[in-house]
Coordinates of C-alpha atoms in Angstrom, one line a residue:
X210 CA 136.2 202.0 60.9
X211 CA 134.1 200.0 63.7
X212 CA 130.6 200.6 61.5
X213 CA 132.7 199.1 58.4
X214 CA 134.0 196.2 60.8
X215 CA 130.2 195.6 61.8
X216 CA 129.2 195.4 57.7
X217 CA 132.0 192.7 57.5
X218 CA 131.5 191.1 60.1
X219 CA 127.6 191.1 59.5
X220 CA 128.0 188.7 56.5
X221 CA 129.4 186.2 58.5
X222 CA 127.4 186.2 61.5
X223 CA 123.4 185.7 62.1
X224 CA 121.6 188.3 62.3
X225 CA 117.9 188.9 63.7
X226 CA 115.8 189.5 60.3
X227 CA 114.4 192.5 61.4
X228 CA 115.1 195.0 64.3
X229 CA 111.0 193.9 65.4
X230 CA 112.4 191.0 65.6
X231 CA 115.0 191.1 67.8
X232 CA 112.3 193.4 70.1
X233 CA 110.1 190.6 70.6
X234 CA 113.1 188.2 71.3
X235 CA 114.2 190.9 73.9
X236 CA 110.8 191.4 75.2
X237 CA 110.7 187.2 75.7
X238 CA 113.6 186.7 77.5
X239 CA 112.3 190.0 79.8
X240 CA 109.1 188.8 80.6
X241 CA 109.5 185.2 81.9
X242 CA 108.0 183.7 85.1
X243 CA 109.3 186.2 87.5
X244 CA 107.0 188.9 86.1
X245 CA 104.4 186.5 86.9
X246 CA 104.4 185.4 90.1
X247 CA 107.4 187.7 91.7
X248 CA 106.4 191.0 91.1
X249 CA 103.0 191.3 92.3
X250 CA 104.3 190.2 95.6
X251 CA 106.9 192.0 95.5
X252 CA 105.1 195.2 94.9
X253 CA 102.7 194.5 97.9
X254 CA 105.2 193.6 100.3
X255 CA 106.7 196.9 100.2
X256 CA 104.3 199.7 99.7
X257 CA 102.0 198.4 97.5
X258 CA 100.9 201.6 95.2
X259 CA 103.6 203.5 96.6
X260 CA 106.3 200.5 95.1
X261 CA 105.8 201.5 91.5
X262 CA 107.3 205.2 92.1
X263 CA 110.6 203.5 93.3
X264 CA 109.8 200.6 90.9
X265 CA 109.6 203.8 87.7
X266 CA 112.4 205.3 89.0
X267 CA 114.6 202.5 89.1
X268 CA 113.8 201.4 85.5
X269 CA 114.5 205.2 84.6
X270 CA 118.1 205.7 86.5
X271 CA 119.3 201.7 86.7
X272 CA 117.2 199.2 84.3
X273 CA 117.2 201.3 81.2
X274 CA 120.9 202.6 81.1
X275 CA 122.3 199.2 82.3
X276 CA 120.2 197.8 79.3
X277 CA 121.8 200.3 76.8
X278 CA 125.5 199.4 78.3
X279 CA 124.6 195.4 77.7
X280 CA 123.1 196.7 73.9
X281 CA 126.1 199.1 73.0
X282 CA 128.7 196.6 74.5
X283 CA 126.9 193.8 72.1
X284 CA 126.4 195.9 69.1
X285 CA 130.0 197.2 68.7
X286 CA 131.6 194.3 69.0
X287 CA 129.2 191.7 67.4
X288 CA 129.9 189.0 69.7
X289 CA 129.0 187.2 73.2
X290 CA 130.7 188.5 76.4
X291 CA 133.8 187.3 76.5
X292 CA 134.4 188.7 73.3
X293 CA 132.5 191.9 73.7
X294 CA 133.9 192.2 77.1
X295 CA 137.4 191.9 76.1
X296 CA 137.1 194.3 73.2
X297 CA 136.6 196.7 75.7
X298 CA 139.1 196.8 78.8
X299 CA 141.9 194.0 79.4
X300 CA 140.9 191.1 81.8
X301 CA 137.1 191.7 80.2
X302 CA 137.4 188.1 78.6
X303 CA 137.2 186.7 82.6
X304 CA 134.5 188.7 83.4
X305 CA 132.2 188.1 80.2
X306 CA 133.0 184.4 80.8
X307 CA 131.2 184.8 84.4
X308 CA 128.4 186.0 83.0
X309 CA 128.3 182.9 80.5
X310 CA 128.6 180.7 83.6
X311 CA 125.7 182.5 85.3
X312 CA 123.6 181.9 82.1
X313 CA 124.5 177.9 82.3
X314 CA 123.6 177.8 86.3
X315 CA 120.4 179.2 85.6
X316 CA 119.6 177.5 83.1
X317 CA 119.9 174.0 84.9
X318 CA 117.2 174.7 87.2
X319 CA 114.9 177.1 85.1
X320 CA 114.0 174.2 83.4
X321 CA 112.9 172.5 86.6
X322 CA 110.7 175.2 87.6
X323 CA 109.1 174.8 83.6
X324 CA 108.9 171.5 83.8
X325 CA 106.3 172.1 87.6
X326 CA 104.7 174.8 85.3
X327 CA 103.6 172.5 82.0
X328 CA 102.8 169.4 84.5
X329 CA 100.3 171.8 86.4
X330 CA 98.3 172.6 83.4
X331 CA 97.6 169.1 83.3
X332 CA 96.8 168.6 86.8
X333 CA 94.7 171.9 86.4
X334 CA 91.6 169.5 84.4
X335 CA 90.0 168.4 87.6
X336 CA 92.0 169.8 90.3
X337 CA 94.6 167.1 90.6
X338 CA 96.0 168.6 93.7
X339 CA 92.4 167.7 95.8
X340 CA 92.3 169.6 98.8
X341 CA 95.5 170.2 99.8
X342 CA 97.8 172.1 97.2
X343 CA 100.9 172.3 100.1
X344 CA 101.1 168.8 100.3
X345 CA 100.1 167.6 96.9
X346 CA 102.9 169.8 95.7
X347 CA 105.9 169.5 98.2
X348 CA 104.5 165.7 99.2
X349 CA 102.5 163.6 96.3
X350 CA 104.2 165.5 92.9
X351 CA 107.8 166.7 94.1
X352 CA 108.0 164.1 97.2
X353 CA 110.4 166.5 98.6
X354 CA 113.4 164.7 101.0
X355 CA 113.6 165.1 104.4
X356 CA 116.9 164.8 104.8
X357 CA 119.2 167.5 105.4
X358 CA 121.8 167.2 102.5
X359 CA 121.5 165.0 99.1
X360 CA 119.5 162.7 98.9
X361 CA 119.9 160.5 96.0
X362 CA 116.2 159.4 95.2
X363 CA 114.8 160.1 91.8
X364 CA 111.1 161.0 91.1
X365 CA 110.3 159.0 87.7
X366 CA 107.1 161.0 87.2
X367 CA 109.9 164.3 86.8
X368 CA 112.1 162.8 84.6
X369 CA 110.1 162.9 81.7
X370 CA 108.6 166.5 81.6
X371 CA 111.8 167.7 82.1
X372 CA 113.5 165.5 79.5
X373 CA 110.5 167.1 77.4
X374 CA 111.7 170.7 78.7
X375 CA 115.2 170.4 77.1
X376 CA 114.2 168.7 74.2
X377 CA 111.8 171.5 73.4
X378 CA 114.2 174.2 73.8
X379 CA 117.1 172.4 72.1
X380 CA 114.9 172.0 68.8
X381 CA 114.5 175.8 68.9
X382 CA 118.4 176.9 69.3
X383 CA 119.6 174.2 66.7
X384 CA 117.0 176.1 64.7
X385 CA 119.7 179.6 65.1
X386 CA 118.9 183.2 65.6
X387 CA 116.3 183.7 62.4
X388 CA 114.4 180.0 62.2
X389 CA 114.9 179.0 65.8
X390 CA 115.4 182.0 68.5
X391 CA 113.5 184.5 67.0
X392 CA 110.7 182.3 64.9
X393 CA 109.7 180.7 68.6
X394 CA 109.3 184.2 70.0
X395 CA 107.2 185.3 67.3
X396 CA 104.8 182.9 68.4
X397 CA 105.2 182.1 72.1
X398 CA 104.7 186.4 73.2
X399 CA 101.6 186.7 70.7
X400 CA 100.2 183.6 72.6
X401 CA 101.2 184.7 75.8
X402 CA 99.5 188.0 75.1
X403 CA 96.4 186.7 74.5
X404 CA 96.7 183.8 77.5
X405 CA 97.4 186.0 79.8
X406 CA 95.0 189.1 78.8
X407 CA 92.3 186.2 78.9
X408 CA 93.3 185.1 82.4
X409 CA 93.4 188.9 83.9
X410 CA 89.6 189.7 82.5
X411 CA 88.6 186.6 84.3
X412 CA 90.2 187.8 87.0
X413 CA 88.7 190.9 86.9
X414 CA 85.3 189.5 86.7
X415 CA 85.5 187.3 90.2
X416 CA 83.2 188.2 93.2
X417 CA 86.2 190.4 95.5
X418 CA 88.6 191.2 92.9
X419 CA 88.1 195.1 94.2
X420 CA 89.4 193.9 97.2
X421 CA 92.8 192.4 96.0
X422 CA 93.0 195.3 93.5
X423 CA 93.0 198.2 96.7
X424 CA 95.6 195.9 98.0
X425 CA 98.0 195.9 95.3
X426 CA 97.1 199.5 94.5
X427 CA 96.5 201.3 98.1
X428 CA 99.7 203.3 98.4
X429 CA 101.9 202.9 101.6
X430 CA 103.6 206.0 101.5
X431 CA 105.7 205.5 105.3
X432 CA 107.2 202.3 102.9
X433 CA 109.1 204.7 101.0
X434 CA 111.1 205.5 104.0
X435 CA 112.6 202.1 104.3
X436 CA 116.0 201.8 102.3
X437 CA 114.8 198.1 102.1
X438 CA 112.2 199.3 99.6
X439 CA 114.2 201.0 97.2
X440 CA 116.8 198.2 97.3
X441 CA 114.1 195.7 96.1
X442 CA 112.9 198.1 93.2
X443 CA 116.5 198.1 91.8
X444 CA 117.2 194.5 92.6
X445 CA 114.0 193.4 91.1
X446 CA 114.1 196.2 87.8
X447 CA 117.6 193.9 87.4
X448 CA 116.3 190.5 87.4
X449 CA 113.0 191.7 85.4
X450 CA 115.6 193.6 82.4
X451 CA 117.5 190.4 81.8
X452 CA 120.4 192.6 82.2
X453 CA 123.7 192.0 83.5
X454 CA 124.4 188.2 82.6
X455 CA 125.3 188.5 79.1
X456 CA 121.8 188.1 77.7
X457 CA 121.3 191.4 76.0
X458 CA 124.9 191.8 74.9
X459 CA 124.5 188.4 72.8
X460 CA 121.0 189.5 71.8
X461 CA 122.5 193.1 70.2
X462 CA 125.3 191.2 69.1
X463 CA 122.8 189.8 66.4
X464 CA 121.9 193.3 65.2
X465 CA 122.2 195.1 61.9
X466 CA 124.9 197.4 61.9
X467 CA 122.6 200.4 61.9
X468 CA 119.7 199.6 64.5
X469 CA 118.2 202.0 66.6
X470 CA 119.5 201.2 69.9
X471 CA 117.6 203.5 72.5
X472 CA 114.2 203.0 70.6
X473 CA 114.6 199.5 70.8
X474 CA 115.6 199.6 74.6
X475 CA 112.9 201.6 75.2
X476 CA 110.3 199.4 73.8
X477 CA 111.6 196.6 75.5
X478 CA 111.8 198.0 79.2
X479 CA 108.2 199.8 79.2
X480 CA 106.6 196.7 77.7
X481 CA 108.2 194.3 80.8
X482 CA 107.5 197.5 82.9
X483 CA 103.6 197.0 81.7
X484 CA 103.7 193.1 81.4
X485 CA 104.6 193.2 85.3
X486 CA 101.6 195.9 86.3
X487 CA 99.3 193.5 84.1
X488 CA 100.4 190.3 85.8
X489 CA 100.0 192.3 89.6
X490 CA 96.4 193.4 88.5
X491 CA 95.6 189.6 87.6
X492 CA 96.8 187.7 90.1
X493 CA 95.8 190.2 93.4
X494 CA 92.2 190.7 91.7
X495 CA 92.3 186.2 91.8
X496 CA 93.4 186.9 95.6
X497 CA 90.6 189.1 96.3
X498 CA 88.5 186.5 95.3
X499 CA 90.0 183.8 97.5
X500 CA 89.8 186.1 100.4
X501 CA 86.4 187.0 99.8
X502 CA 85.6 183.3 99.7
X503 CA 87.7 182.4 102.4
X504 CA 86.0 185.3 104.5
X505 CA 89.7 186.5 105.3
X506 CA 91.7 189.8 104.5
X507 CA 93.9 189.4 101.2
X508 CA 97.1 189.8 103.2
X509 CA 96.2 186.4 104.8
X510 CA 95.9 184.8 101.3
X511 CA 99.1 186.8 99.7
X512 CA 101.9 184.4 98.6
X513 CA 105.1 185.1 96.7
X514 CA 107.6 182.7 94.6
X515 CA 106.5 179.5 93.9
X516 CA 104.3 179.4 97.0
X517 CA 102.0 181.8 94.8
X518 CA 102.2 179.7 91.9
X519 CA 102.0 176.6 93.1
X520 CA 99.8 176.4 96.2
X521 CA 97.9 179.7 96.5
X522 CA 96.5 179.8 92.7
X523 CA 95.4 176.2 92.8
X524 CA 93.1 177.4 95.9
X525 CA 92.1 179.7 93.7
X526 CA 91.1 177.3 91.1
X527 CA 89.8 174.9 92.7
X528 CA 87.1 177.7 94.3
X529 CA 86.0 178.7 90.8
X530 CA 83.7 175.6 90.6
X531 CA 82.6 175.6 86.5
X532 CA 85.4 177.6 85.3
X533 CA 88.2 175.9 87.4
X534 CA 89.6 174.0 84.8
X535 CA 89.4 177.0 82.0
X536 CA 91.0 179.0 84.3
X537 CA 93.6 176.9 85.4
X538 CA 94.4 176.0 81.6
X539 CA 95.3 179.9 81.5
X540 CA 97.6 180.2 84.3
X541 CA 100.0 177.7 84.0
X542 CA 100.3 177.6 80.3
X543 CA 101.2 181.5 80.4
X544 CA 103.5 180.2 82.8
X545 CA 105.1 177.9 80.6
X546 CA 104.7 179.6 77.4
X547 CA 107.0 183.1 79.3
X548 CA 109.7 180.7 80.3
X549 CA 110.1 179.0 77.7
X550 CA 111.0 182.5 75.7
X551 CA 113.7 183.0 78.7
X552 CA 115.1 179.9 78.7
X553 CA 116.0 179.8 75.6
X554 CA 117.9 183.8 76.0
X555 CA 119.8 182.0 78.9
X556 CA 121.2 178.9 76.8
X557 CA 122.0 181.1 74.1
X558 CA 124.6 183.1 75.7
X559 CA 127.1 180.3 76.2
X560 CA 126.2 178.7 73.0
X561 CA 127.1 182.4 71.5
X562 CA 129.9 182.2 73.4
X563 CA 131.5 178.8 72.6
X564 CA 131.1 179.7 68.6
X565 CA 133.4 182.8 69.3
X566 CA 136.0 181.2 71.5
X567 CA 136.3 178.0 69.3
X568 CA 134.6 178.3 66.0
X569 CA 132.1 175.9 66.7
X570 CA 129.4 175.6 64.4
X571 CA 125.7 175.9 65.4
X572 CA 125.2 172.5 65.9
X573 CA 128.2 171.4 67.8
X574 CA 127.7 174.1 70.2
X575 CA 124.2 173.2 70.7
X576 CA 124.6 169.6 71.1
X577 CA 127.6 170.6 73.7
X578 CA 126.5 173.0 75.8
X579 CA 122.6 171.8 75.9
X580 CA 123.2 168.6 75.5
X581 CA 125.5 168.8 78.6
X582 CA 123.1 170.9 80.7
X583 CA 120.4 168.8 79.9
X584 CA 122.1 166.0 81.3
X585 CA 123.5 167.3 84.8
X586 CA 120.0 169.2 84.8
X587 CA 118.1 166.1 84.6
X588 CA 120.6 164.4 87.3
X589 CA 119.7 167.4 89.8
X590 CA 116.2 168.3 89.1
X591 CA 114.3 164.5 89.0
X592 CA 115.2 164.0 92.1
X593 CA 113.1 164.4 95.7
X594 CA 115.9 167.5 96.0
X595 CA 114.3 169.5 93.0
X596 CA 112.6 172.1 95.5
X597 CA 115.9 172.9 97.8
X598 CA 118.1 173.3 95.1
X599 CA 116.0 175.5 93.0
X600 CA 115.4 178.0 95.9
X601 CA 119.0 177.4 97.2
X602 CA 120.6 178.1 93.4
X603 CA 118.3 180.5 92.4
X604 CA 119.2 182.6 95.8
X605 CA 122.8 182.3 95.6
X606 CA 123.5 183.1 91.6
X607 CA 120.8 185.7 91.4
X608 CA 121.8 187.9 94.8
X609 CA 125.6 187.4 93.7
X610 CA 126.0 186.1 89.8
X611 CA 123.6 188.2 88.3
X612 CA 124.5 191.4 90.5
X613 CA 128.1 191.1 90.9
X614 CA 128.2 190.4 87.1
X615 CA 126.4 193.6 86.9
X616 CA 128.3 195.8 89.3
X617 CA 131.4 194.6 87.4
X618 CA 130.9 195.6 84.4
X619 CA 129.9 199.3 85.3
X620 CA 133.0 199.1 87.3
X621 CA 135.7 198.0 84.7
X622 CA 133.7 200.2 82.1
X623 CA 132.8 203.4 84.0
X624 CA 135.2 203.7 86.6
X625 CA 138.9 202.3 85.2
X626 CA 138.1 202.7 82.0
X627 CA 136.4 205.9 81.2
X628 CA 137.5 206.3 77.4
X629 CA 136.0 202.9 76.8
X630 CA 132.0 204.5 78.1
X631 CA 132.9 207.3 76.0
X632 CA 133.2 205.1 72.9
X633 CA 130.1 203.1 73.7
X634 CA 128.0 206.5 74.5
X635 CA 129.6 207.7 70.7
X636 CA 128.3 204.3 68.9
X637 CA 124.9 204.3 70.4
X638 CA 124.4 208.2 69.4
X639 CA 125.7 207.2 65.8
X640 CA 122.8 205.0 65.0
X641 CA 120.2 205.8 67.5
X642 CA 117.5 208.7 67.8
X643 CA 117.5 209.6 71.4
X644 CA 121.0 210.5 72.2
X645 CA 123.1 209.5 75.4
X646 CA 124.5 212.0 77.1
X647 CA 126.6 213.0 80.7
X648 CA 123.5 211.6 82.6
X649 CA 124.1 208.2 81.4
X650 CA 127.4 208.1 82.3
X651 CA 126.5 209.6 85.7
X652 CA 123.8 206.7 86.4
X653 CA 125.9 204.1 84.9
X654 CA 129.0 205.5 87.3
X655 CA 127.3 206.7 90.6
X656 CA 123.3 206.0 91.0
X657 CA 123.4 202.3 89.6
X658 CA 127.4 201.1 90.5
X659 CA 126.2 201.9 94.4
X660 CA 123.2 200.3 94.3
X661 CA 124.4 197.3 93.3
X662 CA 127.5 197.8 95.3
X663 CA 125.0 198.5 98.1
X664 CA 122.9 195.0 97.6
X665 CA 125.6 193.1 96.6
X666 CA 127.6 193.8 100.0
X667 CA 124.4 193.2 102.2
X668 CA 123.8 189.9 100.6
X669 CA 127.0 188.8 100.7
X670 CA 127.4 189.9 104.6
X671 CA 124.1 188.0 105.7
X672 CA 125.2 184.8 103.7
X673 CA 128.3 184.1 105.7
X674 CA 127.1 185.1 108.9
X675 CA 123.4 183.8 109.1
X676 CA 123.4 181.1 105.8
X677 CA 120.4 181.1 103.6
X678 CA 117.1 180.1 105.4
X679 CA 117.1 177.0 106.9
X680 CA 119.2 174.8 105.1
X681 CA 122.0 172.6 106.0
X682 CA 124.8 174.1 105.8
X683 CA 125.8 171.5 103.4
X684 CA 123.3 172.0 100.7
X685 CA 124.4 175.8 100.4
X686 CA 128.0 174.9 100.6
X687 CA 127.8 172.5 97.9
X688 CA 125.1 174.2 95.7
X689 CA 124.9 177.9 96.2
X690 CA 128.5 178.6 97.1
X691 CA 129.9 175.8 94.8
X692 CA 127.6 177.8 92.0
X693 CA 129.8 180.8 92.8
X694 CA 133.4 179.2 93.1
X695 CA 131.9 177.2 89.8
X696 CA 131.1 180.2 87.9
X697 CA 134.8 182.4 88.9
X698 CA 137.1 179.1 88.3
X699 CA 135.2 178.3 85.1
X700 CA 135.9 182.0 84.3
X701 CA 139.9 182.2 84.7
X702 CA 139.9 178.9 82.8
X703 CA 138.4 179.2 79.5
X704 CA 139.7 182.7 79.7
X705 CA 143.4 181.4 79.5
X706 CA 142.3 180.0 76.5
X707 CA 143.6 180.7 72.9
X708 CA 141.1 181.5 70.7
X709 CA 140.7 179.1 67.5

């Protein structure tokens, strides 16, 4: 009966045109800038070598059956998360409607960070930033406030790119699944292949690159002690999936009704698995060169977040002399071109979403809900506040959106509503050709539901008693707690809601 539901429901309802397709379109919302500039630091700063045995091992027990739970949920109910969610376990409507809200959080100030990235490949022909990346960054280009809370100054020379940003990835969802989501996708990862398999042999070929290379590589075995360490190789393996905020159960959703699930997953994790070891040997072999240079060790060079982006590798370019601008170019258009992929996944899920609840048509719901984030986007992110709130709202809705929207799923799924994870395991072994079994269901219920539990507690704990860096108390109140109370109210509400 559900596999003849599907076929119905199949003819009214886009599909991806082939299940390739939809693998790329998985495989570009996974690989986004995170994999670029996060993981490589994040490998270093706990273990180096010795990170990608926890790093495996998480993707093994926690990434990859989290990712089957998002594709199985998606697949057997052919719709976004509220309507997956609630298919499944009463009350799921709320929860898929938090992940919805996490999607549209992320998305406001994901387009920030891409709109630094595509400026910076222009800045990149002659080494705009001068001498100084720190300040031409925080100072001359994002004139970063002083003040403690909101400052209401706008930076005119933002406005644009980012107007640019939405209007880019607004043409591509009015485009739908086949022309739009998936067409972009088949062009932006090729390119992004080739951009960034460029930059790493130029990498490779700078004077020191052995250097940063033995430390990304050289194993810290004590490391693996630390608890710490394992929490960030499950935290990141999260982030890096895409899982757990509704992405991949929209992106299955627009599956044939007999696609090979597992495969597919499969594919998708090892390829952002290898996309992440590509990016750590490109950007530590460029910091082997700037240490070399700089006559220093590469730990006094190493960078993470947009400090690595954004002030470390225009050092780096800037020492390259004739190449600079080439290999500048490279960088931050590989940048740009992986989050473009990802921000489209994140606006699709409540654009999915808001075509379920209400039967709006592709347009409306575009126009809507991009339209709408556009605008408050714009508002936030053109102003000399840009840089707090991105670190302040990325923080907040990634430590708690993203993993308590994880952690409550496995929960209402694995734990209250056991006969609901049988029928998922059943409809991914129908169609698939590696089968699911008792170990998924003990990952999903024990090994991943405490880790998160684990992480999600810790974060939560050191929030309310010691705040977020050093930020006014205000500024996190307003934008990283308000994104939380924003995304649970917003939840109940459109939750009471009577479908159309």
């Amino acid at each position: 009966p559900v596999y003849i539901f599907r076929c119905i429901m199949t003819d009214s309802r886009e599909n991806w045109t082939s299940r390739s397709g939809f693998i790329i379109a998985a495989v570009g919302s996974a690989v986004g800038l995170g994999n670029i500039w996060r993981f490589p630091y994040v490998a270093y700063e706990n273990g180096g070598g010795a990170f990608l045995i926890p790093y495996l091992l998480a993707l093994i027990t926690a990434g990859l059956p989290l990712l089957f739970l998002d594709y199985a949920t998606g697949h057997r109910s052919t719709g976004s998360p509220p309507k997956a969610y609630r298919a499944l376990f009463k009350g799921g409507e709320t929860l898929g409607w938090w992940q919805v809200c996490v999607c549209i959080i992320i998305g406001l100030y994901y387009a920030s960070v891409l709109t630094w990235a595509g400026s910076y490949i222009y800045f990149s022909i002659g080494q705009a930033w001068g001498s100084d990346p720190e300040s031409f960054f925080f100072n001359t280009y994002l004139q970063t406030s002083k003040a403690s809370g909101f400052d209401f100054q706008f930076v005119s020379h933002l406005l644009w790119p980012i107007v640019g940003i939405w209007t880019l990835t607004l043409v591509i969802l009015y485009g739908g699944v086949k022309k739009g989501v998936e067409l972009s996708n088949k062009i932006f990862m090729p390119l992004l292949f080739v951009l960034f398999t460029v930059l790493v042999i130029q990498s490779l070929r700078l004077p020191g690159a052995a250097e940063g290379l033995n430390a990304f590589f050289t194993p810290n075995w004590s490391a693996m002690m630390d608890y710490k360490v394992w929490l960030a190789a499950y935290g990141h393996t999260f982030f890096s999936l895409s899982v757990g905020f509704g992405i991949m159960v929209t992106y299955s959703s627009y599956l044939k009704p007999k696609t090979n699930l597992t495969g597919s997953g499969l594919i998708v994790g090892f390829a952002n698995a290898s996309t992440e070891i590509l990016a750590g040997i490109g950007i530590f072999a460029a910091l082997g060169f700037m240490a070399h240079a700089a006559g220093k060790e590469v730990q006094d060079v190493v960078s993470g977040g947009i400090g690595l982006a954004f002030i470390a590798f225009p050092k780096i370019i800037s020492s390259l002399g004739a190449g600079a601008d080439l290999f500048g170019l490279l960088f931050f258009s590989s940048l740009f071109v992986a989050g473009i992929s990802s921000m489209v996944s994140i606006l699709e899920v409540p654009i999915a979403a808001m075509q379920d609840k209400l039967k709006w048509s592709r347009k409306k719901a575009v126009t809507i809900i991009g339209g709408g984030s556009a605008f408050v986007s714009v508002i936030l992110f053109s102003s000399v506040n840009a840089i707090k709130l991105v670190d302040i709202v990325d923080h907040f809705i990634n430590n708690i959106g993203i993993i308590g929207g994880a952690l409550l799923s496995i929960i209402s799924v694995a734990w209250f509503k056991r006969s609901a994870l049988i029928e998922l395991r059943d409809h991914v072994n129908r169609i698939s050709t590696i089968q699911l079994g008792k170990g998924w269901d003990f990952t999903l219920t024990v090994i991943t539901s405490l880790i998160l539990l684990t992480t999600l507690s810790m974060t939560v704990f050191n929030l309310v008693k010691n705040g977020y860096d050093t930020y006014s108390m205000s500024l996190q109140g307003i934008f990283g707690w308000g994104s939380v109370i924003f995304c649970a109210v917003v939840a109940v509400v459109l939750s009471k809601m009577k479908d159309r």
